Backbone as CSV, one residue per row, in Angstrom:
resi,resn,N_x,N_y,N_z,CA_x,CA_y,CA_z,C_x,C_y,C_z
1,MET,-4.394,-2.008,20.732,-5.061,-0.978,20.979,-4.110,0.096,20.024
2,GLU,-4.946,0.825,19.095,-4.115,1.669,18.102,-3.477,2.679,18.522
3,THR,-2.145,3.456,18.051,-1.895,4.382,18.605,-2.513,5.561,19.199
4,THR,-3.625,5.879,17.994,-4.443,7.265,18.293,-5.284,6.972,19.462
5,VAL,-5.739,5.784,20.033,-6.717,5.468,20.693,-5.762,5.576,22.302
6,PHE,-4.393,5.136,21.943,-3.573,5.161,23.210,-3.421,6.520,23.972
7,LEU,-2.959,7.218,22.523,-2.530,8.458,23.265,-3.721,9.085,23.577
8,ALA,-5.106,8.905,23.188,-6.482,9.794,23.871,-6.458,9.269,25.195
9,VAL,-6.212,8.198,25.466,-6.592,7.637,26.707,-5.522,8.372,27.698
10,ILE,-4.393,8.642,27.163,-3.086,8.665,28.373,-3.563,10.578,28.202
11,ALA,-4.143,11.212,27.452,-4.507,12.629,27.536,-5.793,12.610,28.579
12,ALA,-6.550,11.549,28.263,-7.632,11.550,29.255,-7.306,11.504,30.588
13,ALA,-5.867,10.523,31.199,-5.492,10.443,32.400,-4.959,11.643,32.848
14,ALA,-4.529,12.609,31.716,-3.802,13.902,32.212,-5.184,14.863,32.887
15,LEU,-6.064,14.821,32.105,-7.128,15.679,32.356,-7.789,15.067,34.147
16,HIS,-7.837,13.711,33.824,-8.329,13.490,35.090,-7.439,14.054,36.335
17,ALA,-6.106,13.782,36.264,-5.435,14.259,37.179,-5.843,15.759,37.469
18,GLY,-6.098,16.636,36.499,-6.112,17.888,36.416,-7.485,18.321,37.134
19,TRP,-8.247,17.342,37.247,-9.610,18.152,37.655,-9.452,17.712,39.427
20,ASN,-8.680,16.567,39.523,-8.831,16.353,40.738,-7.950,16.913,41.647
21,ALA,-6.990,17.498,41.012,-5.930,18.675,41.668,-6.988,19.631,41.967
22,LEU,-8.501,19.937,41.644,-9.258,21.200,41.728,-10.026,20.950,43.356
23,LEU,-9.932,19.301,43.483,-10.528,19.040,44.742,-10.474,19.677,46.113
24,LYS,-9.264,20.183,46.145,-8.558,20.983,47.340,-9.353,22.478,47.249
25,ILE,-10.562,22.619,47.471,-11.415,24.071,46.988,-12.025,24.353,48.648
26,GLY,-11.583,23.447,49.782,-11.975,24.146,51.035,-13.745,23.443,51.466
27,LEU,-13.777,22.431,50.227,-15.150,21.752,50.799,-14.762,20.250,51.014
28,ASP,-15.509,19.442,51.921,-15.571,18.007,52.263,-15.648,17.296,50.918
29,ARG,-14.965,16.085,50.769,-14.781,15.280,49.933,-16.124,14.984,49.152
30,PHE,-17.119,14.636,49.854,-18.528,14.320,49.176,-18.999,15.826,48.451
31,LEU,-19.141,16.617,49.312,-19.495,18.055,48.632,-18.732,18.313,47.241
32,THR,-17.228,18.080,47.430,-16.674,18.846,46.193,-16.910,17.636,44.927
33,ALA,-17.152,16.194,45.360,-17.247,15.281,44.365,-18.510,15.710,43.460
34,THR,-19.706,16.010,44.569,-20.992,16.375,44.054,-20.912,17.794,43.144
35,LEU,-20.284,18.700,43.537,-19.778,19.891,42.827,-19.372,19.846,41.350
36,ILE,-18.301,19.026,41.832,-17.776,18.402,39.888,-18.615,17.661,39.392
37,GLN,-19.328,16.550,39.649,-20.546,16.170,38.973,-21.764,16.892,38.426
38,ILE,-21.955,18.085,39.528,-23.330,18.956,38.992,-22.857,19.814,37.947
39,GLY,-21.363,20.530,38.017,-20.532,21.227,36.658,-20.637,20.340,35.620
40,ALA,-20.139,19.189,35.740,-20.021,18.381,34.514,-21.811,17.947,33.362
41,GLY,-22.738,17.787,34.710,-23.737,17.955,33.985,-24.129,18.907,33.158
42,LEU,-24.070,20.069,33.869,-24.396,21.513,33.398,-23.839,21.665,31.983
43,VAL,-22.387,21.619,31.877,-21.754,21.678,30.443,-22.258,20.341,29.857
44,ALA,-22.351,19.245,30.186,-22.986,18.136,29.102,-24.514,19.004,28.706
45,LEU,-25.177,19.436,29.668,-26.629,19.819,29.483,-26.656,20.860,28.124
46,CYS,-25.608,21.645,28.210,-25.777,22.827,26.930,-25.031,22.264,25.834
47,ALA,-24.558,21.021,25.918,-24.272,20.651,24.523,-24.936,19.496,24.001
48,LEU,-26.026,19.144,24.791,-26.800,18.065,24.459,-27.767,18.708,23.016
49,PRO,-28.018,19.840,22.383,-28.461,20.275,21.110,-27.485,19.591,19.890
50,LEU,-26.395,19.480,20.518,-25.530,18.934,19.160,-25.475,17.425,18.844
51,VAL,-26.073,16.771,20.103,-26.096,15.198,19.678,-27.302,14.751,19.638
52,ALA,-27.544,13.487,19.183,-29.027,12.775,19.037,-29.184,12.020,20.565
53,LEU,-30.787,11.738,20.448,-31.153,10.921,21.745,-30.336,9.588,21.687
54,PRO,-29.972,8.950,22.667,-29.492,7.695,22.665,-30.736,6.887,22.188
55,GLN,-29.961,5.438,21.759,-30.789,4.564,21.408,-31.513,4.096,22.783
56,ALA,-32.913,3.148,22.602,-33.561,2.862,23.516,-32.599,1.968,24.188
57,SER,-31.821,1.299,23.622,-31.155,-0.286,24.404,-29.868,0.968,25.282
58,ALA,-29.542,2.182,25.291,-28.633,2.688,25.844,-29.047,3.157,27.339
59,TRP,-30.478,3.549,27.366,-31.137,3.916,28.420,-30.789,3.230,29.661
60,PRO,-31.089,1.872,29.881,-31.018,1.272,31.235,-29.279,1.274,31.494
61,TRP,-28.288,1.283,30.564,-26.966,1.619,30.879,-26.540,2.792,31.537
62,ILE,-27.319,3.823,31.269,-27.079,5.058,31.757,-27.419,5.095,33.026
63,ALA,-28.902,5.018,32.993,-29.776,4.747,34.665,-28.586,4.083,35.873
64,LEU,-28.207,3.166,35.186,-27.256,2.113,35.914,-26.067,2.839,36.434
65,SER,-25.606,3.435,35.480,-24.124,4.296,35.632,-24.470,5.190,36.335
66,ALA,-25.662,5.864,36.808,-26.003,6.866,37.555,-25.807,6.227,39.046
67,LEU,-26.476,5.081,39.161,-26.748,4.730,40.432,-25.565,4.465,41.025
68,LEU,-24.627,3.571,39.916,-23.573,3.039,40.584,-22.540,4.365,40.772
69,HIS,-22.442,5.288,40.405,-22.081,6.504,40.646,-22.241,7.259,42.488
70,ILE,-23.531,7.085,42.744,-23.751,7.371,43.921,-22.923,6.528,44.800
71,GLY,-23.143,4.958,44.642,-22.401,4.100,45.774,-20.796,4.729,45.568
72,TYR,-20.278,4.700,44.228,-18.983,5.214,44.140,-18.785,6.690,45.362
73,ASN,-19.378,7.695,44.896,-19.232,8.723,45.802,-19.176,8.618,47.386
74,PHE,-20.216,7.342,47.767,-20.658,7.251,49.150,-19.225,6.345,49.576
75,PHE,-18.735,5.646,49.252,-17.675,4.910,49.633,-16.336,5.305,49.751
76,LEU,-16.276,6.412,48.724,-15.049,7.160,48.237,-15.055,8.344,49.668
77,ALA,-16.335,9.078,49.801,-16.120,9.570,51.196,-15.731,9.078,52.661
78,ARG,-16.498,7.725,52.631,-16.222,7.414,53.841,-14.759,6.614,53.649
79,ALA,-13.933,6.311,52.781,-12.506,5.748,52.668,-11.725,7.234,53.282
80,TYR,-12.235,8.188,52.650,-11.472,9.360,53.244,-11.598,9.682,54.749
81,GLN,-12.805,9.331,55.342,-12.793,9.258,56.762,-11.776,8.654,57.758
82,TYR,-11.289,7.620,56.869,-10.198,6.603,57.658,-8.776,6.540,57.285
83,GLY,-8.809,7.111,55.667,-7.324,7.255,55.224,-7.132,8.469,54.620
84,ASP,-5.379,8.957,54.428,-5.605,9.945,53.371,-5.607,10.033,52.047
85,LEU,-5.388,10.864,51.302,-5.575,10.817,49.713,-4.108,9.927,49.001
86,GLY,-3.137,10.104,49.762,-2.081,9.095,49.090,-2.170,7.571,49.643
87,GLN,-3.359,6.916,50.077,-3.466,5.790,50.331,-4.792,5.583,49.656
88,VAL,-5.761,6.179,49.843,-7.185,5.862,49.342,-7.409,5.784,47.687
89,TYR,-6.981,7.018,47.216,-6.557,7.064,45.584,-5.739,6.033,45.171
90,PRO,-4.789,5.635,45.567,-4.016,4.636,44.836,-4.660,2.954,44.880
91,ILE,-5.504,2.781,45.817,-5.891,1.649,46.311,-7.338,1.455,45.384
92,ALA,-8.052,2.317,45.230,-9.180,2.622,44.926,-8.908,2.596,43.419
93,ARG,-8.095,3.327,42.805,-8.101,3.535,41.571,-7.095,2.260,40.839
94,GLY,-6.192,1.821,41.995,-5.358,0.725,41.285,-6.108,-0.712,41.101
95,SER,-6.906,-0.822,42.137,-7.582,-2.251,42.255,-8.710,-2.172,41.137
96,SER,-9.342,-1.291,40.537,-10.422,-1.097,39.767,-10.291,-2.088,38.439
97,PRO,-9.127,-1.618,37.776,-8.561,-2.263,36.674,-8.745,-3.904,36.775
98,LEU,-8.245,-4.526,37.638,-8.214,-5.768,37.913,-9.311,-6.088,38.271
99,MET,-10.342,-5.914,38.636,-12.005,-5.969,38.628,-12.638,-6.073,37.442
100,VAL,-12.246,-4.722,36.732,-12.656,-4.667,35.331,-12.034,-5.731,34.135
101,ALA,-10.870,-6.286,34.457,-10.179,-7.330,33.596,-10.950,-8.503,33.731
102,LEU,-11.416,-9.002,34.719,-11.838,-10.228,35.269,-13.332,-10.092,35.078
103,LEU,-14.259,-9.025,35.008,-15.303,-8.857,34.753,-15.696,-8.627,33.204
104,SER,-14.737,-8.246,32.602,-15.058,-7.978,31.368,-14.661,-9.244,30.544
105,LEU,-14.096,-9.860,31.019,-13.788,-11.230,30.496,-14.804,-12.579,30.602
106,LEU,-15.659,-12.500,31.902,-16.745,-12.966,32.286,-17.919,-13.025,31.515
107,LEU,-17.918,-11.087,31.254,-19.568,-10.402,30.855,-19.284,-10.393,29.492
108,LEU,-18.093,-9.684,28.971,-17.977,-9.299,27.626,-17.040,-10.161,26.686
109,HIS,-16.518,-11.097,27.316,-15.483,-11.874,26.633,-14.617,-10.894,25.891
110,ASP,-14.258,-10.246,26.727,-12.936,-8.925,26.086,-11.554,-9.572,26.769
111,GLY,-10.975,-10.770,26.266,-9.763,-11.563,26.638,-8.809,-10.634,26.295
112,LEU,-7.715,-11.059,27.209,-6.058,-10.267,27.198,-5.090,-11.400,26.898
113,ASP,-4.165,-11.052,25.808,-3.094,-11.883,25.855,-2.332,-11.616,26.728
114,ALA,-1.418,-12.916,26.846,-0.002,-12.785,27.934,0.421,-11.476,28.471
115,LEU,0.825,-11.013,27.019,1.755,-9.408,27.218,1.143,-8.615,27.854
116,GLN,-0.163,-8.284,27.482,-1.153,-7.085,27.946,-1.438,-7.515,29.131
117,LEU,-1.885,-8.942,29.656,-2.285,-8.957,30.755,-1.049,-8.527,32.251
118,LEU,0.451,-9.221,31.536,1.372,-8.561,32.368,1.732,-7.202,32.451
119,GLY,1.478,-6.616,31.387,1.382,-4.845,31.249,0.532,-4.500,32.414
120,LEU,-0.676,-4.770,32.377,-1.568,-4.376,33.197,-1.433,-4.797,34.571
121,LEU,-1.053,-5.916,35.116,-0.691,-6.236,36.228,0.493,-5.597,36.763
122,THR,1.737,-5.196,35.824,2.895,-4.438,36.238,2.388,-2.901,36.955
123,LEU,1.746,-2.381,35.858,0.915,-0.926,35.834,-0.209,-1.067,37.182
124,VAL,-0.926,-2.107,37.510,-1.342,-2.053,38.690,-0.368,-1.837,40.167
125,LEU,0.418,-3.182,39.610,1.501,-3.144,40.930,1.841,-1.521,41.238
126,GLY,2.613,-1.088,40.346,2.845,0.182,40.566,2.091,1.436,41.285
127,ILE,0.825,1.311,41.198,0.074,2.126,41.808,-0.304,1.834,43.157
128,TRP,-0.168,0.361,43.312,-0.099,0.488,44.575,0.794,0.583,45.470
129,LEU,2.053,0.407,44.698,3.241,0.740,45.380,3.144,2.426,45.827
130,MET,2.122,3.252,45.237,1.957,4.467,45.828,1.397,4.493,46.956
131,ALA,0.990,3.555,47.766,-0.234,3.483,48.698,0.568,3.023,49.930
132,ILE,1.855,2.379,49.854,2.539,1.714,50.874,2.866,2.998,51.698
133,ARG,3.379,4.181,51.323,4.078,5.151,52.254,3.113,6.249,52.511
134,GLY,1.547,6.022,52.318,0.728,6.740,52.281,0.394,6.837,53.888
135,GLY,-0.854,7.803,54.066,-1.349,7.556,55.753,0.057,7.516,56.782
136,HIS,0.708,8.824,56.300,1.963,9.101,57.485,2.544,7.567,57.868
137,HIS,2.655,7.160,56.906,3.814,5.805,56.619,3.163,4.629,57.327
138,GLN,1.985,4.569,57.362,1.233,3.393,58.068,0.613,2.779,57.040
139,ALA,0.549,1.183,57.553,0.245,0.249,56.333,-1.598,0.741,56.419
140,PRO,-2.095,0.410,55.273,-3.603,0.343,55.073,-4.403,-0.214,56.136
141,ARG,-5.199,0.571,56.480,-6.221,-0.035,57.713,-7.245,-1.013,57.348
142,GLY,-7.908,-1.736,58.065,-9.289,-2.339,57.764,-10.267,-1.801,57.102
143,ALA,-10.817,-0.391,57.591,-12.066,0.121,57.732,-11.503,0.884,56.288
144,MET,-10.274,1.417,56.051,-10.003,2.271,55.148,-9.745,1.235,53.670
145,LEU,-9.389,0.166,53.984,-8.844,-0.605,52.931,-10.492,-1.346,52.520
146,ALA,-11.276,-1.403,53.161,-12.687,-1.980,52.825,-13.313,-0.936,51.914
147,CYS,-13.321,0.043,52.380,-14.118,1.500,51.901,-13.433,1.437,50.257
148,ALA,-12.242,1.593,50.345,-11.507,1.864,49.037,-11.699,0.809,48.039
149,LEU,-11.502,-0.221,48.844,-12.165,-1.718,47.836,-13.497,-1.637,47.081
150,MET,-14.260,-1.136,48.083,-15.616,-0.897,47.294,-15.654,0.133,46.658
151,THR,-14.991,1.198,46.914,-15.249,2.197,45.646,-14.410,1.625,44.561
152,ALA,-13.281,0.833,44.810,-13.043,0.466,43.115,-13.783,-0.590,42.541
153,LEU,-14.720,-1.379,43.366,-15.755,-2.311,42.780,-17.008,-1.504,41.884
154,PHE,-17.161,-0.245,42.695,-18.221,0.718,41.979,-17.644,1.182,40.751
155,ILE,-16.206,1.610,40.680,-15.478,2.012,39.771,-15.607,0.935,38.565
156,ALA,-15.152,-0.291,38.831,-15.360,-0.934,38.004,-16.943,-1.355,37.225
157,GLY,-17.745,-1.261,38.317,-19.197,-1.336,37.615,-19.620,-0.405,36.870
158,TYR,-19.412,0.977,37.403,-19.830,1.910,36.302,-19.136,1.840,35.194
159,THR,-17.661,1.590,34.925,-16.971,1.404,33.713,-17.288,0.374,33.021
160,LEU,-17.720,-0.776,33.460,-18.394,-1.786,32.134,-19.481,-1.157,32.149
161,SER,-20.307,-1.010,32.519,-21.748,-0.504,32.212,-21.917,0.445,31.147
162,ASP,-21.129,1.503,31.220,-20.725,2.453,30.348,-20.090,1.976,29.077
163,ALA,-19.482,0.797,28.922,-18.370,0.287,27.990,-19.708,-0.368,26.910
164,VAL,-20.652,-1.298,28.070,-21.835,-1.765,27.055,-22.880,-0.440,26.633
165,GLY,-23.042,0.334,27.288,-23.847,1.457,26.914,-23.682,1.879,25.762
166,ALA,-22.256,2.531,25.500,-21.696,3.284,24.307,-21.850,2.141,23.336
167,ARG,-20.758,0.946,23.679,-20.915,0.193,22.177,-22.804,-0.067,21.945
168,SER,-23.568,-0.307,22.680,-25.071,-0.452,22.402,-25.529,0.586,21.370
169,ASN,-25.251,1.959,21.759,-25.771,3.221,21.170,-25.134,3.431,19.951
170,GLY,-24.109,3.171,19.559,-23.026,3.093,18.467,-22.715,4.391,18.415
171,ASP,-22.685,5.387,19.708,-22.441,6.720,19.378,-22.083,7.449,21.253
172,ALA,-20.716,7.159,20.947,-19.897,7.448,21.867,-20.385,8.794,22.581
173,LEU,-20.331,9.862,21.789,-20.474,11.490,22.610,-21.849,11.309,23.460
174,SER,-22.861,11.138,22.479,-24.276,11.055,22.599,-24.769,10.194,23.792
175,TYR,-23.886,9.342,24.184,-23.966,8.446,25.341,-23.389,9.089,26.248
176,SER,-21.919,9.905,25.989,-21.634,10.194,27.192,-22.223,11.588,28.001
177,LEU,-22.702,12.367,26.722,-23.494,13.895,27.055,-24.764,13.569,27.884
178,TRP,-25.556,12.328,27.595,-26.681,12.549,28.340,-26.461,11.622,29.635
179,LEU,-25.377,10.831,29.889,-24.808,10.206,30.675,-24.515,11.271,32.071
180,PHE,-23.706,12.104,31.465,-23.300,13.759,32.733,-24.348,14.243,32.672
181,THR,-25.469,14.447,32.085,-26.746,14.960,32.419,-27.482,14.597,33.511
182,VAL,-27.803,13.220,32.953,-28.861,12.537,33.956,-27.868,12.290,35.443
183,ASN,-26.529,12.371,35.061,-25.845,11.954,36.479,-25.595,13.238,37.569
184,GLY,-25.465,14.249,36.500,-25.771,15.641,37.384,-26.935,15.773,37.941
185,VAL,-28.024,15.451,37.246,-29.324,15.806,38.075,-29.808,14.800,39.074
186,VAL,-28.964,13.627,39.163,-29.269,12.370,40.147,-28.261,13.123,41.333
187,MET,-27.320,13.497,41.357,-26.172,13.797,42.547,-26.523,15.134,42.972
188,ALA,-27.216,15.867,42.029,-27.986,17.431,43.045,-29.421,16.452,44.058
189,LEU,-29.944,15.595,43.271,-31.094,15.231,44.074,-30.417,14.670,45.034
190,VAL,-29.688,13.579,45.147,-28.964,12.962,46.163,-28.548,14.103,47.154
191,LEU,-27.808,15.202,46.865,-27.319,16.014,48.043,-28.333,16.685,48.643
192,ALA,-29.485,17.386,47.937,-30.841,17.809,48.335,-31.346,16.751,49.779
193,LEU,-31.305,15.469,49.133,-31.887,14.559,50.189,-31.260,14.304,51.772
194,SER,-29.802,13.807,51.275,-28.970,14.019,52.329,-28.131,15.145,52.983
195,ARG,-28.248,16.163,52.352,-27.672,17.381,53.466,-28.795,18.595,53.447
196,GLY,-29.607,18.470,52.545,-30.649,19.748,52.737,-30.276,20.669,51.645
197,PRO,-31.322,21.614,51.412,-31.391,22.440,50.198,-30.271,23.452,50.540
198,GLN,-30.026,23.813,52.092,-28.773,24.465,52.348,-27.760,24.149,51.529
199,ALA,-27.105,22.899,51.563,-26.252,22.667,50.798,-25.679,23.477,49.719
200,PHE,-26.779,23.557,48.851,-26.053,24.223,47.699,-25.760,25.590,48.002
201,LEU,-25.970,26.061,49.053,-25.660,27.595,49.480,-23.688,27.391,49.852
202,GLN,-23.293,26.092,50.202,-22.073,26.148,50.543,-21.500,26.137,49.094
203,LEU,-21.939,25.313,48.086,-21.463,24.811,46.980,-21.365,26.492,45.886
204,GLY,-22.099,27.267,46.078,-22.357,28.628,45.793,-20.963,29.339,45.454
205,PRO,-20.189,29.805,46.346,-19.006,30.604,46.144,-17.980,29.720,45.249
206,HIS,-18.165,28.613,45.170,-17.082,27.596,44.538,-17.604,27.000,42.957
207,TRP,-18.638,27.983,42.239,-19.230,27.492,41.127,-18.012,27.522,40.034
208,ARG,-17.178,28.506,40.045,-16.130,28.280,38.956,-15.086,27.499,39.065
209,GLY,-14.968,26.806,40.351,-14.053,25.615,40.140,-14.436,24.120,39.778
210,GLY,-16.239,24.436,40.389,-17.126,23.284,39.813,-17.345,23.161,38.024
211,LEU,-17.310,23.948,37.661,-17.565,24.198,36.192,-16.201,23.948,35.469
212,ALA,-15.151,24.307,35.603,-13.904,23.896,35.446,-13.391,22.696,35.565
213,GLY,-13.491,21.992,37.070,-13.347,20.637,36.864,-14.389,19.620,36.553
214,GLY,-15.584,20.239,36.408,-16.619,19.451,35.414,-16.492,19.120,34.258
215,ALA,-16.142,20.097,33.500,-15.684,20.232,32.153,-14.651,19.077,31.775
216,MET,-13.557,19.328,32.823,-12.387,18.333,32.641,-12.379,16.814,33.033
217,SER,-13.451,17.086,33.987,-14.137,15.451,34.032,-14.823,14.914,33.024
218,MET,-15.763,15.539,32.379,-16.604,15.186,31.439,-15.753,15.011,30.097
219,ALA,-14.552,16.100,29.629,-13.633,15.450,28.520,-13.148,14.475,28.669
220,ALA,-12.023,14.127,29.966,-11.680,12.829,30.125,-12.197,11.632,30.042
221,TYR,-13.581,11.800,30.714,-13.960,10.495,30.818,-14.841,9.982,29.480
222,THR,-15.318,11.251,28.568,-15.886,10.873,27.231,-14.707,10.516,26.257
223,ILE,-13.632,10.835,26.741,-12.627,10.000,25.708,-12.429,8.727,26.304
224,VAL,-12.354,8.355,27.504,-12.580,7.030,28.156,-13.472,6.082,27.320
225,ILE,-14.881,6.378,27.176,-16.096,6.113,26.978,-16.013,5.858,25.369
226,TRP,-15.328,6.257,24.616,-15.204,6.400,23.140,-14.075,5.242,23.383
227,ALA,-12.658,5.279,23.795,-11.661,4.507,23.508,-12.639,3.140,23.866
228,MET,-13.125,2.797,24.904,-13.854,1.477,25.030,-14.901,0.896,23.968
229,THR,-14.959,1.652,23.377,-15.831,1.130,21.876,-14.543,0.813,20.798
230,GLN,-13.285,1.337,21.243,-12.504,0.963,20.060,-11.518,-0.309,20.308
231,ALA,-11.341,-0.294,21.682,-10.171,-1.239,22.354,-11.137,-2.185,23.449
232,PRO,-10.148,-3.247,23.901,-10.713,-3.869,25.198,-10.733,-2.973,26.455
233,VAL,-11.797,-3.370,27.260,-12.197,-2.250,28.206,-11.063,-2.504,29.258
234,ALA,-10.510,-3.505,29.512,-9.741,-3.915,30.862,-8.447,-2.786,30.078
235,LEU,-7.756,-2.795,29.249,-7.022,-2.147,28.636,-7.010,-0.509,28.925
236,VAL,-7.994,0.022,28.430,-8.436,1.367,28.709,-8.791,1.675,30.253
237,SER,-9.240,0.996,30.776,-9.391,1.191,32.455,-8.088,1.210,33.016
238,ALA,-7.001,0.119,32.684,-5.599,0.383,33.298,-4.927,1.931,33.164
239,LEU,-4.760,1.899,31.465,-4.000,3.137,30.900,-4.900,4.393,31.724
240,ARG,-6.504,4.598,31.740,-6.814,5.575,32.612,-5.866,5.876,34.042
241,GLU,-5.972,4.840,34.613,-5.424,4.921,35.999,-3.987,5.439,35.971
242,THR,-3.046,5.811,34.752,-1.905,6.627,34.696,-2.175,7.818,35.229
243,SER,-3.220,8.315,35.369,-3.626,9.514,36.259,-2.753,9.601,37.277
244,VAL,-2.594,8.348,37.725,-1.770,8.696,39.251,-0.165,9.465,38.782
245,LEU,0.501,9.111,37.670,1.504,9.729,37.224,1.423,11.005,37.160
246,PHE,0.302,11.334,36.552,0.318,13.011,36.369,0.140,13.847,37.713
247,ALA,-0.844,12.751,38.748,-1.151,13.533,39.890,-0.038,14.080,40.775
248,VAL,1.250,12.811,40.602,2.451,13.562,41.030,3.284,14.386,40.364
249,LEU,3.054,14.223,39.358,3.842,15.435,38.626,2.944,16.609,39.016
250,LEU,1.903,16.943,38.967,1.095,18.084,39.612,1.688,18.400,41.044
251,GLY,1.523,17.464,41.983,1.834,17.781,43.293,3.326,17.981,43.603
252,VAL,4.307,17.558,42.572,5.353,18.108,42.565,5.905,19.500,42.314
253,LEU,5.556,19.704,41.116,5.355,21.258,40.500,4.665,21.981,40.683
254,LEU,3.507,21.934,41.122,2.724,23.023,41.670,2.707,22.986,42.984
255,LEU,2.333,21.998,43.722,2.160,22.302,45.131,3.218,21.769,45.943
256,LYS,4.616,21.604,45.524,5.933,21.596,46.222,6.016,20.481,46.888
257,GLU,5.410,19.064,46.782,5.453,18.130,47.381,6.372,17.669,47.357
258,PRO,6.925,16.747,48.534,8.267,15.802,48.194,7.998,15.189,47.518
259,LEU,9.135,14.469,46.557,9.212,13.266,45.945,10.051,12.221,46.436
260,ARG,9.253,11.234,47.174,10.001,10.368,47.763,10.438,9.046,47.346
261,PRO,11.602,8.478,47.485,11.915,7.622,46.767,11.206,6.032,46.204
262,ILE,10.094,5.754,46.969,9.296,5.029,46.946,7.977,5.266,45.948
263,ARG,8.321,6.807,45.795,7.052,7.218,44.575,7.850,7.283,43.268
264,VAL,9.333,7.480,43.223,10.075,7.456,42.385,10.128,6.037,41.519
265,LEU,9.996,5.160,42.545,10.058,3.656,42.085,8.613,3.211,41.643
266,ALA,7.531,3.648,42.194,6.229,3.440,41.740,6.170,3.829,40.436
267,CYS,6.340,5.252,40.328,6.405,5.879,38.776,7.019,4.719,37.442
268,ALA,8.052,4.393,38.381,9.120,3.698,37.314,8.270,2.063,36.737
269,VAL,7.627,1.652,37.676,6.799,0.375,37.333,5.587,1.182,36.782
270,ILE,4.938,1.993,36.993,3.458,2.467,36.110,3.971,2.553,34.664
271,ALA,5.202,3.565,34.470,5.713,3.655,33.224,6.044,2.123,32.564
272,ALA,6.688,1.525,33.298,7.067,0.007,32.559,5.766,-0.709,32.255
273,GLY,4.593,-0.519,32.941,3.851,-1.072,32.845,2.718,-0.898,31.367
274,VAL,2.940,0.487,31.487,2.210,1.550,30.268,3.097,1.003,28.754
275,VAL,4.632,0.966,28.851,5.296,0.436,27.727,4.947,-0.984,27.362
276,VAL,4.789,-1.955,27.884,4.585,-3.191,28.104,3.017,-3.505,27.381
277,MET,2.265,-2.845,27.843,0.883,-2.763,27.212,0.794,-2.558,25.812
278,LYS,1.469,-1.135,25.380,1.666,-0.652,24.323,2.229,-1.410,23.149
279,LEU,3.482,-2.141,23.907,4.140,-3.157,22.794,3.551,-4.342,22.567
280,ALA,2.331,-4.774,23.646,1.479,-5.883,23.166,0.569,-5.500,22.391
């Protein structure tokens, strides 16, 4: 992975943590996630005149990714019913790079050498350490763990779908903007069907946060989509999850959350994994 791509993905991770910090806006998880995706869709819609239509080969992947995002939001919301952010987020985000690594090897023939794999496994171990003392110091339980792992599976699914789609399109920016536009429309329809039109009234007072979070989400994932056209998908997927590090920093600096020793250790392990991946 070239240094430019490496630094771009780290920047995307910081943006990812930033828009996740906006989730605490007084709505339930499903409504908040939907608001962010509708906001991203509106921002992308405004930028569509600047890019070309995707190639015909890219549209099935855009459609598949939009469908997989529905499953991602569903299982993420269910996971938060059984566990807290400190457990669900690390398990879901930390498990997806392993799934991506395996599936990309089988489907895309994107192999990793021994040092790259060691770095990836070290980074994932650090992310999982974040979950050990979550949930009020309780170990992960069955229902929460199952939903978090299903969330990870859907993350891996749309990550691979978008990697293939962007590569087949030959233009990552065009693919990303149309993807976010379609995804915003799909999530708006899902919200209307599942919660009724009155749900949009709940979103109204939070439109500024939705647009800001949507813009950050779109920028972060657009960088990731571009990076997946330049480097192995598994490496990009793993580096993206360093957003956990930035989330911890934001929690300590802005939300005045305590920094427990286990989290310091987890951050050190994640940083070690990043170093090994870069050296590889």
